[in-house]
PDB file of C-alpha atoms in Angstrom:
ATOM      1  CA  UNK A   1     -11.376 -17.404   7.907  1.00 95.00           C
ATOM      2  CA  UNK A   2     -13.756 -20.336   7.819  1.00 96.00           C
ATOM      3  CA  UNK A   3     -10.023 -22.667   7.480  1.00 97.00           C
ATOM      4  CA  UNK A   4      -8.725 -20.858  10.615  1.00 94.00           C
ATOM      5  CA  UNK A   5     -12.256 -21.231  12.766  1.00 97.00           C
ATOM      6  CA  UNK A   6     -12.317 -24.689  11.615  1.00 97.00           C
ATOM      7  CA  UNK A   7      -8.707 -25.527  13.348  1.00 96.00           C
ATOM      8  CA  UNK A   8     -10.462 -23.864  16.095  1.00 94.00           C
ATOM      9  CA  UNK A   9      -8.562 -20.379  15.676  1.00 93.00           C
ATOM     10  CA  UNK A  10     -10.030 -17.416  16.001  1.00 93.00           C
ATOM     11  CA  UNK A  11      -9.621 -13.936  13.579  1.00 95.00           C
ATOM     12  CA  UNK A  12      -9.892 -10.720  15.069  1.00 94.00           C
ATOM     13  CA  UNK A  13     -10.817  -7.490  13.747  1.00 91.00           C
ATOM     14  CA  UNK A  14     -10.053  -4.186  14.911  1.00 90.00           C
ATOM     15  CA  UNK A  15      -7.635  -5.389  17.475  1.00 94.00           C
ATOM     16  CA  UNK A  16      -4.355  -3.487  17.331  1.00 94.00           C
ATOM     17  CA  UNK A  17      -1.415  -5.058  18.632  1.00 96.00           C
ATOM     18  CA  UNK A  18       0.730  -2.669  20.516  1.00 97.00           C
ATOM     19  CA  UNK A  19       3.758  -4.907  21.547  1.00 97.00           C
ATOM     20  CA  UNK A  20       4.957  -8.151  21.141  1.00 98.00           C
ATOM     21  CA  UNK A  21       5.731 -10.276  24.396  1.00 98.00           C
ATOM     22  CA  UNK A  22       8.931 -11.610  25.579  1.00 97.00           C
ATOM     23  CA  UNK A  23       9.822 -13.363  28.470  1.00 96.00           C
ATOM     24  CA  UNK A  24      13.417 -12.881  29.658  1.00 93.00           C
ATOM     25  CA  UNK A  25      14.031 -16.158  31.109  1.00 94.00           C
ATOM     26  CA  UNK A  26      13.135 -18.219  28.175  1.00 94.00           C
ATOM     27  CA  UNK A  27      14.489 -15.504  25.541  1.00 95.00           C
ATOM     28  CA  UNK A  28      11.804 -16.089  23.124  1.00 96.00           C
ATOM     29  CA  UNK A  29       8.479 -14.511  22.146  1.00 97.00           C
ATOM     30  CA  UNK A  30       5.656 -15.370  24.233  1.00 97.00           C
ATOM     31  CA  UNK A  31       1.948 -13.650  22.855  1.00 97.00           C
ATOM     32  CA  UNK A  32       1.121  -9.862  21.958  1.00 98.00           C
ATOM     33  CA  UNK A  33      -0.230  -7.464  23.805  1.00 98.00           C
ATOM     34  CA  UNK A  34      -3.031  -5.257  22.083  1.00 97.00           C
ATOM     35  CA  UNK A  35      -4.260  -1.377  22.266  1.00 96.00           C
ATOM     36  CA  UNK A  36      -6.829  -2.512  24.755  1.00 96.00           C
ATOM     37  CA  UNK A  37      -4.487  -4.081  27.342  1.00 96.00           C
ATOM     38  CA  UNK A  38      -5.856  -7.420  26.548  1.00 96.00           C
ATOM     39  CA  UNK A  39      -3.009 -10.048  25.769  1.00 97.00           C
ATOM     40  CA  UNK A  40      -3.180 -13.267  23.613  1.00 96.00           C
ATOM     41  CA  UNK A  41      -0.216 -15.926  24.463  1.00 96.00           C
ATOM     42  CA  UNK A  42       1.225 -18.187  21.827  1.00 95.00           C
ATOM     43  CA  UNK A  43       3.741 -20.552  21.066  1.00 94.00           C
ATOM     44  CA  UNK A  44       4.998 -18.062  18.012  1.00 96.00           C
ATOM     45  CA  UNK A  45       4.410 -15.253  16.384  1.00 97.00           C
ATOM     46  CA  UNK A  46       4.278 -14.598  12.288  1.00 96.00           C
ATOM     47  CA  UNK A  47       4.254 -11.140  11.477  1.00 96.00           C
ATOM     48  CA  UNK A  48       2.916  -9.840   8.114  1.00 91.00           C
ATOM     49  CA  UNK A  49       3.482  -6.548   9.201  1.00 91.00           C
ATOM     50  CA  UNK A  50       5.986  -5.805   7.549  1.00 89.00           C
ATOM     51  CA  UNK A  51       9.965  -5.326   9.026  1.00 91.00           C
ATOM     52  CA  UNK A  52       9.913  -1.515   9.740  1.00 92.00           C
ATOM     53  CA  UNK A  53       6.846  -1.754  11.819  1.00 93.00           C
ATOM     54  CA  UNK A  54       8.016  -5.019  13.400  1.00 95.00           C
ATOM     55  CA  UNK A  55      11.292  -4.322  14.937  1.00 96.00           C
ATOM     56  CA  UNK A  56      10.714  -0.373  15.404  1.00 95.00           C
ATOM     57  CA  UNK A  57       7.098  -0.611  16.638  1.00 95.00           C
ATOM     58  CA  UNK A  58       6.287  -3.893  18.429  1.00 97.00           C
ATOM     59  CA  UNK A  59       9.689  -5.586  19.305  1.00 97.00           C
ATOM     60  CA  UNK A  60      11.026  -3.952  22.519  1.00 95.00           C
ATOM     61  CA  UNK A  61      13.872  -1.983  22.580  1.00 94.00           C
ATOM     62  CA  UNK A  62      15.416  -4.388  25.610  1.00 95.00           C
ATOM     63  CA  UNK A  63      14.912  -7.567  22.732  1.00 96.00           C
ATOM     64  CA  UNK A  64      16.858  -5.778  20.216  1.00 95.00           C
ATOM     65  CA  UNK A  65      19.928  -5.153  22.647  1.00 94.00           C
ATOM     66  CA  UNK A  66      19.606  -8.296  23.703  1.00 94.00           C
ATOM     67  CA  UNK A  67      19.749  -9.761  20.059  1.00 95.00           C
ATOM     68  CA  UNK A  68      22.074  -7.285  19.006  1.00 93.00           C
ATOM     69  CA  UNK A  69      20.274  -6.088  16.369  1.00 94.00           C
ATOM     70  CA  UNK A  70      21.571  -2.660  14.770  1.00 93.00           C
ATOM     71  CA  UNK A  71      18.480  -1.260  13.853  1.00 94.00           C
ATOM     72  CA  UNK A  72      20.224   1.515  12.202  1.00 93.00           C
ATOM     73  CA  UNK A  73      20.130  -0.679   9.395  1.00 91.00           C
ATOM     74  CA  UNK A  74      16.693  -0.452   8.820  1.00 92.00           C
ATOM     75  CA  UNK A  75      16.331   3.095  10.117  1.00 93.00           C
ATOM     76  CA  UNK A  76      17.933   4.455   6.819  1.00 92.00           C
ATOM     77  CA  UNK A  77      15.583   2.577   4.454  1.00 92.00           C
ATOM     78  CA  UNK A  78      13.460   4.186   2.440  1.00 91.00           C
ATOM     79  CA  UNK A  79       9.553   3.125   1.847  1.00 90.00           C
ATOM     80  CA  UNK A  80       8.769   2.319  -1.700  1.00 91.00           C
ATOM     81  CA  UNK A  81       6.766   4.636  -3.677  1.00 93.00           C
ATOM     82  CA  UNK A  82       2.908   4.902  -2.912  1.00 95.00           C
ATOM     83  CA  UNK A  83       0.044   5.152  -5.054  1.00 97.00           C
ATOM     84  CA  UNK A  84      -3.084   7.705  -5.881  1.00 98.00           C
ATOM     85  CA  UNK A  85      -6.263   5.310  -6.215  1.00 98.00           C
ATOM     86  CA  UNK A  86      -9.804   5.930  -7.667  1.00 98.00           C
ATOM     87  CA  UNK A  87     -12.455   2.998  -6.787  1.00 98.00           C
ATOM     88  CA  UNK A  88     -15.381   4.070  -9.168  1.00 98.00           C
ATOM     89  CA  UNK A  89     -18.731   2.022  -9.009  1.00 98.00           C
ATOM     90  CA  UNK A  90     -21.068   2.554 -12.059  1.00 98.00           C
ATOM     91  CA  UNK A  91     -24.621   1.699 -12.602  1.00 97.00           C
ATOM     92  CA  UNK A  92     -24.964  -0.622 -15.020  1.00 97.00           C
ATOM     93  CA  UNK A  93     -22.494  -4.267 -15.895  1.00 97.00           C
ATOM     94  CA  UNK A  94     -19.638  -4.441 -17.226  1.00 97.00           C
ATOM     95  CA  UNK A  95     -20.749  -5.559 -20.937  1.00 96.00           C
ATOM     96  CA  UNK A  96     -22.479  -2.457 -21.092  1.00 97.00           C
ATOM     97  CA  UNK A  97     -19.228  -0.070 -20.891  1.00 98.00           C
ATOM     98  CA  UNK A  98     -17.154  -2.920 -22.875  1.00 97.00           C
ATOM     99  CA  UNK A  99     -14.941  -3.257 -19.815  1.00 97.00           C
ATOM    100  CA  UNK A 100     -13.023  -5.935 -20.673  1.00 95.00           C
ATOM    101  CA  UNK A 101     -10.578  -8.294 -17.719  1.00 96.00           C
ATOM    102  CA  UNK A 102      -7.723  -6.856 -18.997  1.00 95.00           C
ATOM    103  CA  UNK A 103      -5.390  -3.841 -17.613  1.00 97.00           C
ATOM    104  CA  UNK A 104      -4.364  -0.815 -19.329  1.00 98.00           C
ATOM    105  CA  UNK A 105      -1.586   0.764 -18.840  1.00 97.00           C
ATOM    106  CA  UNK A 106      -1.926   4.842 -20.111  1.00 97.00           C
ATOM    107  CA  UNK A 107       1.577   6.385 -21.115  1.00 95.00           C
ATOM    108  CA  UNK A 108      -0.353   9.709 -22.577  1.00 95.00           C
ATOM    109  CA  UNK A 109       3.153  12.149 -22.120  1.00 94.00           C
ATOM    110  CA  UNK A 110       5.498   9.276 -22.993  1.00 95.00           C
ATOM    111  CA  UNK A 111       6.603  11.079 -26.525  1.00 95.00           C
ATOM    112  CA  UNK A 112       7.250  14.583 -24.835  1.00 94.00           C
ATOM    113  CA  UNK A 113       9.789  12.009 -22.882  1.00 96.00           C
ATOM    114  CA  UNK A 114      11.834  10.911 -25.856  1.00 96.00           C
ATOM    115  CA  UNK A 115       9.220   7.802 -24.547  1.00 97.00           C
ATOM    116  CA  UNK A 116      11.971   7.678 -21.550  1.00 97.00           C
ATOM    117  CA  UNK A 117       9.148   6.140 -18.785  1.00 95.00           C
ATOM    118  CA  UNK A 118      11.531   6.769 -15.840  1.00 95.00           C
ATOM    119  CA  UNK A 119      12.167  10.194 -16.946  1.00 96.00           C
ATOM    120  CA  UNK A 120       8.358  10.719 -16.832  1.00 96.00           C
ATOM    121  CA  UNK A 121       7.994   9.772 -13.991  1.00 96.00           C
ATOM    122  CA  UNK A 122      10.263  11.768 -12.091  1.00 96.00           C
ATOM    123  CA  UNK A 123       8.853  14.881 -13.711  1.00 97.00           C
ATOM    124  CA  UNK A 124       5.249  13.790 -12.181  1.00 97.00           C
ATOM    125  CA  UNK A 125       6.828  13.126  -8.731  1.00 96.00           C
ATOM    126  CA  UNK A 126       8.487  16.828  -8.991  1.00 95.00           C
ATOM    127  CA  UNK A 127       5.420  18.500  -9.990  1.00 96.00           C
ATOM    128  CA  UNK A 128       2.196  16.393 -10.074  1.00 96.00           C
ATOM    129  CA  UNK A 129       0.481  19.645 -10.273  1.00 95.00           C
ATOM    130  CA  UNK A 130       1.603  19.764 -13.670  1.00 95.00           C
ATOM    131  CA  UNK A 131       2.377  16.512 -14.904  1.00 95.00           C
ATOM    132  CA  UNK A 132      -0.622  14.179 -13.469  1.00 95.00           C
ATOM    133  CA  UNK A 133      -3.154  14.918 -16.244  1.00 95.00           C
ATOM    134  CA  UNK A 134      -0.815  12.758 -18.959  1.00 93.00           C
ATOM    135  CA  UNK A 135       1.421  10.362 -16.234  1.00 95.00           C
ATOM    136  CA  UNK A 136       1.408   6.821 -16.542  1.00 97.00           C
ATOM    137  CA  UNK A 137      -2.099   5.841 -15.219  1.00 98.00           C
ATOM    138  CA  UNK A 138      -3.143   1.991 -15.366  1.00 98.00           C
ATOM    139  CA  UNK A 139      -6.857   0.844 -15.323  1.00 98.00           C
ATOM    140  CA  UNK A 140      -8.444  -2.304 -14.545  1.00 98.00           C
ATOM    141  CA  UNK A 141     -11.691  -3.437 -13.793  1.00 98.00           C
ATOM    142  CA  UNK A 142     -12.077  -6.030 -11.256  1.00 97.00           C
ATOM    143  CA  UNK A 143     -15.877  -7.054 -11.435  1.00 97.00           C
ATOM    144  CA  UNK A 144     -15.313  -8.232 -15.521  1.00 97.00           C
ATOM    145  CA  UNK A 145     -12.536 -10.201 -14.172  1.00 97.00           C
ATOM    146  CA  UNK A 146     -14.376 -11.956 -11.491  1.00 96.00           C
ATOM    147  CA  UNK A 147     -17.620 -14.670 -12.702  1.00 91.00           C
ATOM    148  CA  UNK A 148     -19.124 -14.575  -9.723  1.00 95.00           C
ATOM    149  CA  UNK A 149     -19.362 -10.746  -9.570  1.00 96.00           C
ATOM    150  CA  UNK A 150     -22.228  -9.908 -11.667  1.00 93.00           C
ATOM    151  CA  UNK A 151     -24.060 -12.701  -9.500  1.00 94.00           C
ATOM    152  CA  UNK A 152     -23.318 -11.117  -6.553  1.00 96.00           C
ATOM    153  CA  UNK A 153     -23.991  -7.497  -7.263  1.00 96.00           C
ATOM    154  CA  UNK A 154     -26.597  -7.664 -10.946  1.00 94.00           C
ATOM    155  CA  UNK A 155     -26.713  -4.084 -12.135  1.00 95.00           C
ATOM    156  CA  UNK A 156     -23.060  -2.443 -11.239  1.00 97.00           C
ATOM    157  CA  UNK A 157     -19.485  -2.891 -12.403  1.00 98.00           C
ATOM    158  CA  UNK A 158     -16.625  -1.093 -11.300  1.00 98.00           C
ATOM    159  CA  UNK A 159     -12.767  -0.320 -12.641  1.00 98.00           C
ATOM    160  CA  UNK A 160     -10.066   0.902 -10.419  1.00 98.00           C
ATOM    161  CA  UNK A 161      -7.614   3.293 -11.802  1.00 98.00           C
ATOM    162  CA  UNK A 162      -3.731   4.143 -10.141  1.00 97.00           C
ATOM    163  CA  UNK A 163      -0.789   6.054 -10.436  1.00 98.00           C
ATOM    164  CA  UNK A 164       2.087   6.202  -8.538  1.00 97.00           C
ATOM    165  CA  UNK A 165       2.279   8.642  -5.688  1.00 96.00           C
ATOM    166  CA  UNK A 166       5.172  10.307  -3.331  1.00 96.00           C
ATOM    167  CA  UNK A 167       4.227  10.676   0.409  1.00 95.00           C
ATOM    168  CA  UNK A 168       6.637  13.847   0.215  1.00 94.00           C
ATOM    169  CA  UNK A 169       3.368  15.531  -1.712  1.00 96.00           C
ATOM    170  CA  UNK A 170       1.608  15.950   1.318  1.00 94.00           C
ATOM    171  CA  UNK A 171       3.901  17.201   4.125  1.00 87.00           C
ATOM    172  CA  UNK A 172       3.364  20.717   2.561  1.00 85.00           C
ATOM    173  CA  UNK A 173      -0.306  20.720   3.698  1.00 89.00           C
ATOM    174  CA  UNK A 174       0.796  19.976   7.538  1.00 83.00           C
ATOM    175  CA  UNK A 175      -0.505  17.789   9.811  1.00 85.00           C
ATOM    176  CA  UNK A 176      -3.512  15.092   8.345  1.00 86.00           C
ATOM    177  CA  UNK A 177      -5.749  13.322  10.748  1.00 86.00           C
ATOM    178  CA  UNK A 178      -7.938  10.595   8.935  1.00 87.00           C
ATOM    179  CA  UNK A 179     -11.300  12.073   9.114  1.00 86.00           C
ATOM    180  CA  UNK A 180     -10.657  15.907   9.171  1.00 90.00           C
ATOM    181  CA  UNK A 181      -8.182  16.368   6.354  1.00 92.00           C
ATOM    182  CA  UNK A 182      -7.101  19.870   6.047  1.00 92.00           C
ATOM    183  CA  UNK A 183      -9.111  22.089   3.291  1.00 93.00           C
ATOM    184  CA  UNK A 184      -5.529  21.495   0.945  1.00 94.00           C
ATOM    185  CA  UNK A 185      -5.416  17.790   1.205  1.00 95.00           C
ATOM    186  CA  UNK A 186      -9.063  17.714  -0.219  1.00 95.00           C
ATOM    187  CA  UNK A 187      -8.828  19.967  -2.887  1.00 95.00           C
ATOM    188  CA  UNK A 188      -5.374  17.780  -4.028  1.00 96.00           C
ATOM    189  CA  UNK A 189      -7.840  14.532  -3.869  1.00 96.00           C
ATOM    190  CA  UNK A 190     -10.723  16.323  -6.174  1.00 96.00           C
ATOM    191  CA  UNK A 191      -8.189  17.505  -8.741  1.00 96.00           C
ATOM    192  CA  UNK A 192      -6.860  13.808  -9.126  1.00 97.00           C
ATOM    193  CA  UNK A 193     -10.348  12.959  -9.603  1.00 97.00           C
ATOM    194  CA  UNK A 194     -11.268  14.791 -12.000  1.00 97.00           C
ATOM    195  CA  UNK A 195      -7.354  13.283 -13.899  1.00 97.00           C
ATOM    196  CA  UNK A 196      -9.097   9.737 -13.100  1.00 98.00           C
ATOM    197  CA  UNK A 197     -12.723  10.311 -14.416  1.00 98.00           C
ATOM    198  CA  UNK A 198     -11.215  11.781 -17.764  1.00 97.00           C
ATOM    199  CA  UNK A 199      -8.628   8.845 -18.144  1.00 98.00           C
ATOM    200  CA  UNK A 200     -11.652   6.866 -17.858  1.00 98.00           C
ATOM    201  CA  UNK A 201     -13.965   8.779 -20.198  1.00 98.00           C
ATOM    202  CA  UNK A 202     -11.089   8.331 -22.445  1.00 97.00           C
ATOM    203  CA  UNK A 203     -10.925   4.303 -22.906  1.00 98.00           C
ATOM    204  CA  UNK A 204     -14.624   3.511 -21.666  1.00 98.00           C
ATOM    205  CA  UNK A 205     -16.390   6.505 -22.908  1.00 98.00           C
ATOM    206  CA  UNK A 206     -19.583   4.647 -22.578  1.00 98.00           C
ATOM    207  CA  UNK A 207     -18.992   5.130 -18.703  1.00 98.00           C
ATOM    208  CA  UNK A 208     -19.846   9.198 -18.762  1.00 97.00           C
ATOM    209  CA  UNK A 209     -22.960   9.914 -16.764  1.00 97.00           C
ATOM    210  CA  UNK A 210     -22.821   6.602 -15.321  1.00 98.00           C
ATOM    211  CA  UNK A 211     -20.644   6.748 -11.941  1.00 98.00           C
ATOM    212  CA  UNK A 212     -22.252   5.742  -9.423  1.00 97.00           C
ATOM    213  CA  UNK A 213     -19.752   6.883  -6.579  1.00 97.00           C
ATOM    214  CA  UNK A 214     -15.495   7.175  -6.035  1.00 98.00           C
ATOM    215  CA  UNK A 215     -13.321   7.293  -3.757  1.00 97.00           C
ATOM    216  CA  UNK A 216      -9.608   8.865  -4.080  1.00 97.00           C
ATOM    217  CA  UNK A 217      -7.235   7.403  -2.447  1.00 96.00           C
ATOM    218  CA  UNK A 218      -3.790   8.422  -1.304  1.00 97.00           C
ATOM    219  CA  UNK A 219      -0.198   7.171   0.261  1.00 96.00           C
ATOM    220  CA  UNK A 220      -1.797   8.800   3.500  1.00 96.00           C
ATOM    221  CA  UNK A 221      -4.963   6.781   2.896  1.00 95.00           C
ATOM    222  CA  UNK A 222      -2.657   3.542   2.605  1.00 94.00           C
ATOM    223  CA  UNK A 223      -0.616   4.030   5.590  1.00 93.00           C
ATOM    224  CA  UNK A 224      -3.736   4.961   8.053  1.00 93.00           C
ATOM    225  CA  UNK A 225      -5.702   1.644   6.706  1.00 91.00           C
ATOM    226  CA  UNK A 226      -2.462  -0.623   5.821  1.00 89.00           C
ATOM    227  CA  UNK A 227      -0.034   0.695   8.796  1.00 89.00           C
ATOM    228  CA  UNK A 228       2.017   0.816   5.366  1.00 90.00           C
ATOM    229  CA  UNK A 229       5.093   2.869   6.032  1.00 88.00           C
ATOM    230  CA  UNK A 230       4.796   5.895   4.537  1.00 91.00           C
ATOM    231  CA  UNK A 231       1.995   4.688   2.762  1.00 93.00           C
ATOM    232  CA  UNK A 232       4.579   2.499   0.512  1.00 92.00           C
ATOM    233  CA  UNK A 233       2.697  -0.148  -1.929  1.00 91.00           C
ATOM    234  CA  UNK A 234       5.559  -2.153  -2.244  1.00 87.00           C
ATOM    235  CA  UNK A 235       7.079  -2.288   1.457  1.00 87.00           C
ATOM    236  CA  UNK A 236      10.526  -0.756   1.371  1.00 89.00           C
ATOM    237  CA  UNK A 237      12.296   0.777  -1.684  1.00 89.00           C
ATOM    238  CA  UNK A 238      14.814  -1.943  -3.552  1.00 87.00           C
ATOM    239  CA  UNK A 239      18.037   0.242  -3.187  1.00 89.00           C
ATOM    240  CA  UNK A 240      20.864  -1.480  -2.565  1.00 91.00           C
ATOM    241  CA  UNK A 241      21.120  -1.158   0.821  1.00 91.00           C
ATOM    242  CA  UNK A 242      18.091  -2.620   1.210  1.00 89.00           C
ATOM    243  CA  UNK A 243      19.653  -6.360  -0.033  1.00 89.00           C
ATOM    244  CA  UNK A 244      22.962  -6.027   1.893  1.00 90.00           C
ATOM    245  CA  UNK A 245      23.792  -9.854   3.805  1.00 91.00           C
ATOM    246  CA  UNK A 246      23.693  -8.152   7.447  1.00 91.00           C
ATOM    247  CA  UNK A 247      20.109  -6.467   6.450  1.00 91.00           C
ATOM    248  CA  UNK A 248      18.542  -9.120   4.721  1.00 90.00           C
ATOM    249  CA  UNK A 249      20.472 -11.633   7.485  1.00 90.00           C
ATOM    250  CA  UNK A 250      18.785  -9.391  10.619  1.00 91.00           C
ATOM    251  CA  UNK A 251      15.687  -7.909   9.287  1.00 92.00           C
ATOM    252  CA  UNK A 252      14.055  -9.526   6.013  1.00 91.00           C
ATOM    253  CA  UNK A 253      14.494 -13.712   6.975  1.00 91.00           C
ATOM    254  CA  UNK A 254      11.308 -15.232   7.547  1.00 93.00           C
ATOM    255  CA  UNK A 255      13.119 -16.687  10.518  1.00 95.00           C
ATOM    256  CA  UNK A 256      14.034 -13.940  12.162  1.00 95.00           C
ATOM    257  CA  UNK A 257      17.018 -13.604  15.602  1.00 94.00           C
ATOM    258  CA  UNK A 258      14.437 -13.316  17.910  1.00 96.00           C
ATOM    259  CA  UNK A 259      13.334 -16.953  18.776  1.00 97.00           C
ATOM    260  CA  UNK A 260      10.048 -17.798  17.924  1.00 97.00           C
ATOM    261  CA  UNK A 261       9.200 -14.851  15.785  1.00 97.00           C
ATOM    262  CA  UNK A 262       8.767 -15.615  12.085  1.00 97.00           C
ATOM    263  CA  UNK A 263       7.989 -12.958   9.166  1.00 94.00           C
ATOM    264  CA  UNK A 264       5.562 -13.026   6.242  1.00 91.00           C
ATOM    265  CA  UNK A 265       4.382 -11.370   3.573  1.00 86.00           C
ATOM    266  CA  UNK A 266       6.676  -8.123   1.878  1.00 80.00           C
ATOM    267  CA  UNK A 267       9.399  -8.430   4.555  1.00 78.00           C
ATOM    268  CA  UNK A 268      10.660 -11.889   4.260  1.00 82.00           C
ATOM    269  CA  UNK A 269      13.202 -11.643   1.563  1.00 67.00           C
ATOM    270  CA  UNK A 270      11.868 -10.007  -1.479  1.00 70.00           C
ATOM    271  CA  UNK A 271       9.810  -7.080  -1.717  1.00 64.00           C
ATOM    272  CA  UNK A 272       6.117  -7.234  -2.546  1.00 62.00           C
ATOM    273  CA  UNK A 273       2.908  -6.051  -1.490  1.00 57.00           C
TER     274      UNK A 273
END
């Protein structure tokens, strides 16, 4: 941020952009328009949006005729598969619970697999209910990788633990607003916490009685604070539709049809996060 204010840019924050602008007589991009009616005009526009919620949410429908883009294309893509996240703070550094700058990554059921990881997985993604308490978990604790943490905050540490999580858990439990979940969406967060805290006890048993706070998070959780689609990690799925010419060609070049519209970031080519 300091970089961009220093080239005399500006960064906002909470500023939604609702549209991207067009003008018709000189067919290419022009500013955005954002949730507040206020509009900021530029000579392009890089996305890091990603491509689903640039051409179906902020491109108009008018540009994409006009372009000929078959938006089909992208319609039929799936998101990638999201993730359930603990952030746990704990009380004391990181020497103290031997967390180490390192990842794990837990394969507890992997022999009642024929240690087939795939397989595994796709029984958790059938039935977490019954599968989460020995799926593939991986922990890693970010403040004994980072020097300058135990500077910063003396006294804590914390580790962050995942595993990977469908969006098609949730649409059971009916409509979610962020903020007032619905009674079955909670309990489904505290019984992955209680999964998380135990994974931990299990490598850094040093860390029981010493949690400080966590937070669960979920593939809803991603896609209200990430606009992720479907609360994907990894932007879209990589099926093979997704790498066809015409849909890499129309929807995943950093330079994209539309003049003066450029993508970053997961959509431009590969996929990532």
């Amino acid at each position: 941020i300091p970089t961009i204010e220093k080239a005399g840019g500006r960064v906002l924050c909470k500023a939604t952009v609702t549209e991207i602008l067009y003008d018709t007589t000189a067919k290419k991009v022009t500013g955005v328009r954002l949730q507040n009616g206020d509009e900021i005009f530029a000579p392009l526009i890089i996305s890091d949006v990603g491509a689903t919620n640039t051409f179906l949410k902020l491109v108009s429908k008018e540009v994409i005729d006009e372009h000929h883009l078959n938006l089909s294309q992208l319609e039929s893509l799936r998101a990638s598969n999201g993730h359930m996240t603990a952030f746990i703070s704990l009380d004391a550094p990181s020497e103290t619970f031997g967390l180490r700058p390192a990842n794990i990554h837990s394969f507890l059921d992997l022999p009642n697999f024929n240690f087939d990881i795939s397989e595994m997985q796709r029984a958790l993604y059938r039935d977490p209910a019954a599968y989460k308490e020995k799926c593939l978990i991986t922990l890693t604790s970010p403040s004994a990788k980072d020097p300058e943490y135990a500077k910063m905050f003396p006294n804590s540490s914390n580790v962050l633990l995942l595993a990977e999580g469908k969006y098609e858990w949730f649409a059971a439990m009916g409509p979610q607003l962020h903020g007032s979940r619905t009674d079955d969406y909670l309990k489904f967060k505290k019984d992955w916490e209680n999964v998380f805290l135990e994974r931990l006890y299990r490598y850094f048993p040093k860390t029981r009685g010493h949690v400080r706070k966590i937070e669960i998070g979920t593939p809803l959780t991603t896609e209200h604070f990430l606009a992720a689609d479907q609360g994907g990690s990894y932007g879209l799925e990589w099926t093979r539709d997704r790498f066809k010419l015409e849909t890499l060609r129309d929807f995943f070049h950093p330079v994209t049809a539309v003049d003066g519209l450029y993508l970053t970031g997961e959509a431009s080519l590969f996929g990532g996060f």
